[in-house]
Short mmCIF file of C-alpha atoms in Angstrom, two decimals:
data_model
loop_
_atom_site.label_atom_id
_atom_site.label_comp_id
_atom_site.label_asym_id
_atom_site.label_seq_id
_atom_site.Cartn_x
_atom_site.Cartn_y
_atom_site.Cartn_z
CA GLU A 1094 7.84 0.54 -39.20
CA ASP A 1095 8.82 4.03 -39.93
CA GLN A 1096 6.97 5.64 -42.66
CA VAL A 1097 7.28 8.98 -44.49
CA THR A 1098 4.62 9.99 -47.14
CA GLN A 1099 4.81 13.15 -49.14
CA SER A 1100 2.06 14.94 -50.99
CA PRO A 1101 1.12 15.93 -53.49
CA GLU A 1102 3.24 13.71 -55.72
CA ALA A 1103 3.39 16.61 -58.36
CA LEU A 1104 2.48 20.27 -58.09
CA ARG A 1105 2.39 22.83 -60.74
CA LEU A 1106 2.44 26.44 -59.86
CA GLN A 1107 2.58 29.86 -61.59
CA GLU A 1108 5.57 32.00 -60.78
CA GLY A 1109 4.73 33.97 -57.73
CA GLU A 1110 2.00 31.45 -56.50
CA SER A 1111 2.98 30.49 -52.91
CA SER A 1112 2.16 26.91 -51.81
CA SER A 1113 3.08 24.34 -49.43
CA LEU A 1114 4.42 20.67 -49.63
CA ASN A 1115 3.52 18.13 -47.03
CA CYS A 1116 5.46 15.35 -45.36
CA SER A 1117 3.71 13.16 -43.08
CA TYR A 1118 5.74 10.85 -40.92
CA THR A 1119 5.40 8.00 -38.44
CA VAL A 1120 8.78 7.72 -37.05
CA SER A 1121 9.44 6.54 -33.48
CA GLY A 1122 11.42 8.95 -31.37
CA LEU A 1123 12.17 11.42 -34.26
CA ARG A 1124 15.82 12.37 -34.16
CA GLY A 1125 15.67 14.46 -37.36
CA LEU A 1126 13.36 15.42 -40.21
CA PHE A 1127 15.24 16.44 -43.41
CA TRP A 1128 14.43 18.25 -46.56
CA TYR A 1129 16.38 17.90 -49.83
CA ARG A 1130 16.06 19.29 -53.24
CA GLN A 1131 16.97 17.19 -56.30
CA ASP A 1132 17.30 18.48 -59.79
CA PRO A 1133 16.84 16.02 -62.63
CA GLY A 1134 19.76 13.67 -63.14
CA LYS A 1135 21.57 15.06 -60.01
CA GLY A 1136 22.01 14.11 -56.37
CA PRO A 1137 19.78 15.42 -53.72
CA GLU A 1138 21.02 18.73 -52.28
CA PHE A 1139 20.55 19.36 -48.49
CA LEU A 1140 18.21 22.10 -47.52
CA PHE A 1141 17.04 21.69 -43.86
CA THR A 1142 17.32 19.44 -40.71
CA LEU A 1143 14.48 19.96 -38.16
CA TYR A 1144 14.77 18.37 -34.83
CA SER A 1145 11.68 19.11 -32.82
CA ALA A 1146 8.09 20.12 -33.05
CA GLY A 1147 7.65 23.85 -33.45
CA GLU A 1148 10.98 24.34 -35.08
CA GLU A 1149 11.21 26.37 -38.33
CA LYS A 1150 14.00 27.02 -40.70
CA GLU A 1151 14.22 29.48 -43.66
CA LYS A 1152 16.43 29.68 -46.71
CA GLU A 1153 15.49 32.24 -49.45
CA ARG A 1154 11.98 31.52 -50.64
CA LEU A 1155 11.71 28.16 -48.63
CA LYS A 1156 10.62 27.79 -45.02
CA ALA A 1157 10.33 24.38 -43.43
CA THR A 1158 8.19 23.75 -40.35
CA LEU A 1159 7.70 20.62 -38.18
CA THR A 1160 4.82 19.49 -35.99
CA LYS A 1161 4.45 16.19 -34.23
CA LYS A 1162 3.09 14.43 -37.15
CA GLU A 1163 4.09 16.28 -40.14
CA SER A 1164 6.48 18.79 -41.82
CA PHE A 1165 5.68 21.48 -44.41
CA LEU A 1166 7.91 23.11 -46.98
CA HIS A 1167 6.40 26.49 -47.64
CA ILE A 1168 7.51 28.17 -50.92
CA THR A 1169 6.88 31.71 -50.97
CA ALA A 1170 6.59 33.58 -54.47
CA PRO A 1171 8.33 30.72 -56.38
CA LYS A 1172 10.42 31.24 -59.37
CA PRO A 1173 10.92 28.83 -62.30
CA GLU A 1174 14.28 27.95 -60.81
CA ASP A 1175 12.68 26.54 -57.79
CA SER A 1176 11.27 23.78 -60.05
CA ALA A 1177 12.75 20.44 -58.74
CA THR A 1178 11.82 17.35 -56.74
CA TYR A 1179 11.68 17.97 -53.02
CA LEU A 1180 12.48 14.91 -50.79
CA CYS A 1181 11.63 14.64 -47.12
CA ALA A 1182 13.39 11.96 -44.71
CA GLY A 1183 12.85 11.07 -41.11
CA LEU A 1184 15.41 9.49 -38.77
CA SER A 1185 14.03 7.55 -35.77
CA GLY A 1186 15.73 7.22 -32.46
CA GLY A 1187 16.81 3.74 -32.86
CA SER A 1188 18.21 3.76 -36.45
CA TYR A 1189 21.20 4.90 -38.42
CA ILE A 1190 19.17 5.03 -41.59
CA PRO A 1191 16.68 7.69 -42.59
CA THR A 1192 13.38 6.69 -44.18
CA PHE A 1193 12.75 8.66 -47.25
CA GLY A 1194 9.45 9.75 -48.93
CA ARG A 1195 8.92 9.33 -52.62
CA GLY A 1196 9.20 13.06 -53.19
CA THR A 1197 7.03 15.89 -54.54
CA SER A 1198 7.97 17.07 -58.05
CA LEU A 1199 7.46 20.85 -58.26
CA ILE A 1200 7.16 22.77 -61.48
CA VAL A 1201 6.99 26.52 -61.51
CA HIS A 1202 5.74 28.20 -64.74
CA PRO A 1203 7.01 31.60 -65.80
CA ASP B 1477 31.95 23.13 -47.69
CA VAL B 1478 30.57 19.63 -47.94
CA LYS B 1479 32.04 17.64 -50.93
CA VAL B 1480 30.95 14.15 -51.94
CA THR B 1481 32.18 12.97 -55.36
CA GLN B 1482 31.21 9.94 -57.40
CA SER B 1483 33.74 8.58 -60.04
CA SER B 1484 31.43 8.73 -62.99
CA ARG B 1485 28.29 10.68 -63.83
CA TYR B 1486 27.25 8.24 -66.60
CA LEU B 1487 28.20 4.71 -67.25
CA VAL B 1488 27.28 2.10 -69.80
CA LYS B 1489 28.25 -1.51 -69.15
CA ARG B 1490 27.41 -5.05 -70.67
CA THR B 1491 25.35 -7.73 -68.97
CA GLY B 1492 27.92 -9.84 -66.94
CA GLU B 1493 30.60 -7.34 -66.57
CA LYS B 1494 32.01 -6.47 -63.17
CA VAL B 1495 31.31 -2.76 -62.30
CA PHE B 1496 33.02 -0.56 -59.81
CA LEU B 1497 31.33 2.81 -58.58
CA GLU B 1498 33.48 4.90 -56.39
CA CYS B 1499 32.51 7.51 -53.80
CA VAL B 1500 34.98 9.85 -52.19
CA GLN B 1501 34.28 12.51 -49.46
CA ASP B 1502 36.70 15.09 -48.08
CA MET B 1503 34.88 15.85 -44.81
CA ASP B 1504 36.36 13.17 -42.60
CA HIS B 1505 32.80 11.50 -42.25
CA GLU B 1506 32.69 8.11 -40.61
CA ASN B 1507 29.35 7.03 -42.09
CA MET B 1508 28.90 6.38 -45.76
CA PHE B 1509 25.99 4.95 -47.75
CA TRP B 1510 25.00 3.69 -51.30
CA TYR B 1511 21.50 4.02 -52.53
CA ARG B 1512 19.85 3.31 -55.78
CA GLN B 1513 17.00 5.58 -56.99
CA ASP B 1514 14.36 4.33 -59.43
CA PRO B 1515 11.19 6.11 -60.64
CA GLY B 1516 8.26 5.16 -58.47
CA LEU B 1517 10.42 3.39 -55.92
CA GLY B 1518 12.28 6.20 -54.44
CA LEU B 1519 15.57 5.86 -52.70
CA ARG B 1520 16.51 2.37 -51.47
CA LEU B 1521 19.54 1.58 -49.25
CA ILE B 1522 21.97 -0.88 -50.75
CA TYR B 1523 24.81 -0.96 -48.13
CA PHE B 1524 26.24 1.36 -45.48
CA SER B 1525 29.34 1.58 -43.63
CA TYR B 1526 29.80 2.91 -40.03
CA ASP B 1527 33.59 3.22 -40.44
CA VAL B 1528 36.68 1.97 -42.16
CA LYS B 1529 36.29 -1.83 -42.91
CA MET B 1530 32.89 -1.91 -41.40
CA LYS B 1531 29.87 -2.58 -43.53
CA GLU B 1532 26.23 -3.52 -43.15
CA LYS B 1533 23.58 -4.78 -45.66
CA GLY B 1534 20.83 -2.38 -46.44
CA ASP B 1535 17.35 -3.22 -47.98
CA ILE B 1536 18.46 -4.48 -51.27
CA PRO B 1537 22.09 -5.90 -51.11
CA GLU B 1538 21.63 -8.79 -53.51
CA GLY B 1539 23.97 -8.58 -56.52
CA TYR B 1540 26.11 -5.95 -54.85
CA SER B 1541 29.19 -5.76 -52.60
CA VAL B 1542 31.02 -2.98 -51.06
CA SER B 1543 34.62 -2.02 -49.86
CA ARG B 1544 35.87 0.56 -47.43
CA GLU B 1545 39.52 0.39 -47.01
CA LYS B 1546 40.02 4.15 -46.43
CA LYS B 1547 37.95 6.36 -44.44
CA GLU B 1548 37.23 8.82 -47.38
CA ARG B 1549 36.44 6.27 -49.95
CA PHE B 1550 33.38 3.77 -50.35
CA SER B 1551 33.19 1.48 -53.29
CA LEU B 1552 30.08 -0.26 -54.72
CA ILE B 1553 30.69 -3.36 -56.84
CA LEU B 1554 28.21 -4.92 -59.10
CA GLU B 1555 29.67 -8.47 -59.28
CA SER B 1556 27.94 -9.47 -62.46
CA ALA B 1557 25.97 -6.54 -63.90
CA SER B 1558 22.29 -7.32 -64.96
CA THR B 1559 19.80 -5.24 -66.79
CA ASN B 1560 17.69 -4.89 -63.64
CA GLN B 1561 20.67 -2.92 -62.09
CA THR B 1562 20.14 -0.07 -64.56
CA SER B 1563 19.53 2.78 -62.23
CA MET B 1564 20.69 6.05 -60.67
CA TYR B 1565 23.22 5.23 -57.87
CA LEU B 1566 23.69 7.82 -55.02
CA CYS B 1567 26.42 7.84 -52.45
CA ALA B 1568 25.98 9.72 -49.13
CA SER B 1569 28.15 10.51 -46.13
CA ARG B 1570 27.54 11.56 -42.48
CA VAL B 1571 29.63 12.43 -39.44
CA LEU B 1572 29.21 9.84 -36.88
CA GLY B 1573 26.68 11.04 -34.21
CA ARG B 1574 25.21 13.62 -36.46
CA GLU B 1575 21.86 13.09 -38.41
CA THR B 1576 22.32 14.83 -41.63
CA GLN B 1577 23.43 12.92 -44.78
CA TYR B 1578 25.17 14.67 -47.71
CA PHE B 1579 24.80 13.21 -51.18
CA GLY B 1580 27.02 12.90 -54.09
CA PRO B 1581 26.13 13.88 -57.71
CA GLY B 1582 24.97 10.47 -58.65
CA THR B 1583 26.03 7.81 -61.27
CA ARG B 1584 23.50 6.97 -63.93
CA LEU B 1585 24.33 3.37 -64.90
CA LEU B 1586 22.81 1.69 -67.84
CA VAL B 1587 23.46 -2.05 -68.26
CA LEU B 1588 22.78 -3.42 -71.84
#
């Protein structure tokens, strides 16, 4: 059974304090690893899709990386507006349906 | 630009009412999905549709049905709303053969 585990569940940072969110996955024949940002009361907003180990993608202060067992979302010098829940999901080779993690709730204090 | 819209942001219904939630995408995507999201439980798949008039049950289809008569529109129906269906409902769509799903803004449903 495919599994995606995100850690930590919650993270509090000071503005400018860089950190990383972890997404560990057990997905057979990974076809894609996805990161979304979700603001309270809103739908998830697509950030990145990673396809193979070693791949990296960047957007503003966010950088996503992928290994054979986990993905990291690195946040460099975060700002309060980066506060959100970040969701990770993995899609296996034999499925139409991604497996989602429970998310990491990030709060960045000014 | 990707655009998935949902008919309502907030909805309040009474127990026993029939409830329709509508999702529309303008990207000509074949695949569409309905999820519910609850605190501590994450995203759970209710139904998905490969293409027009095609549907498959997800993990929690009980108490729900769906309709996909046109490619751009995927409706979720609560046949007889119950309080345990109070939740955030999220629609998503995806191009056939591509991996990335795009989500709508969500409908927060309260059943009294």
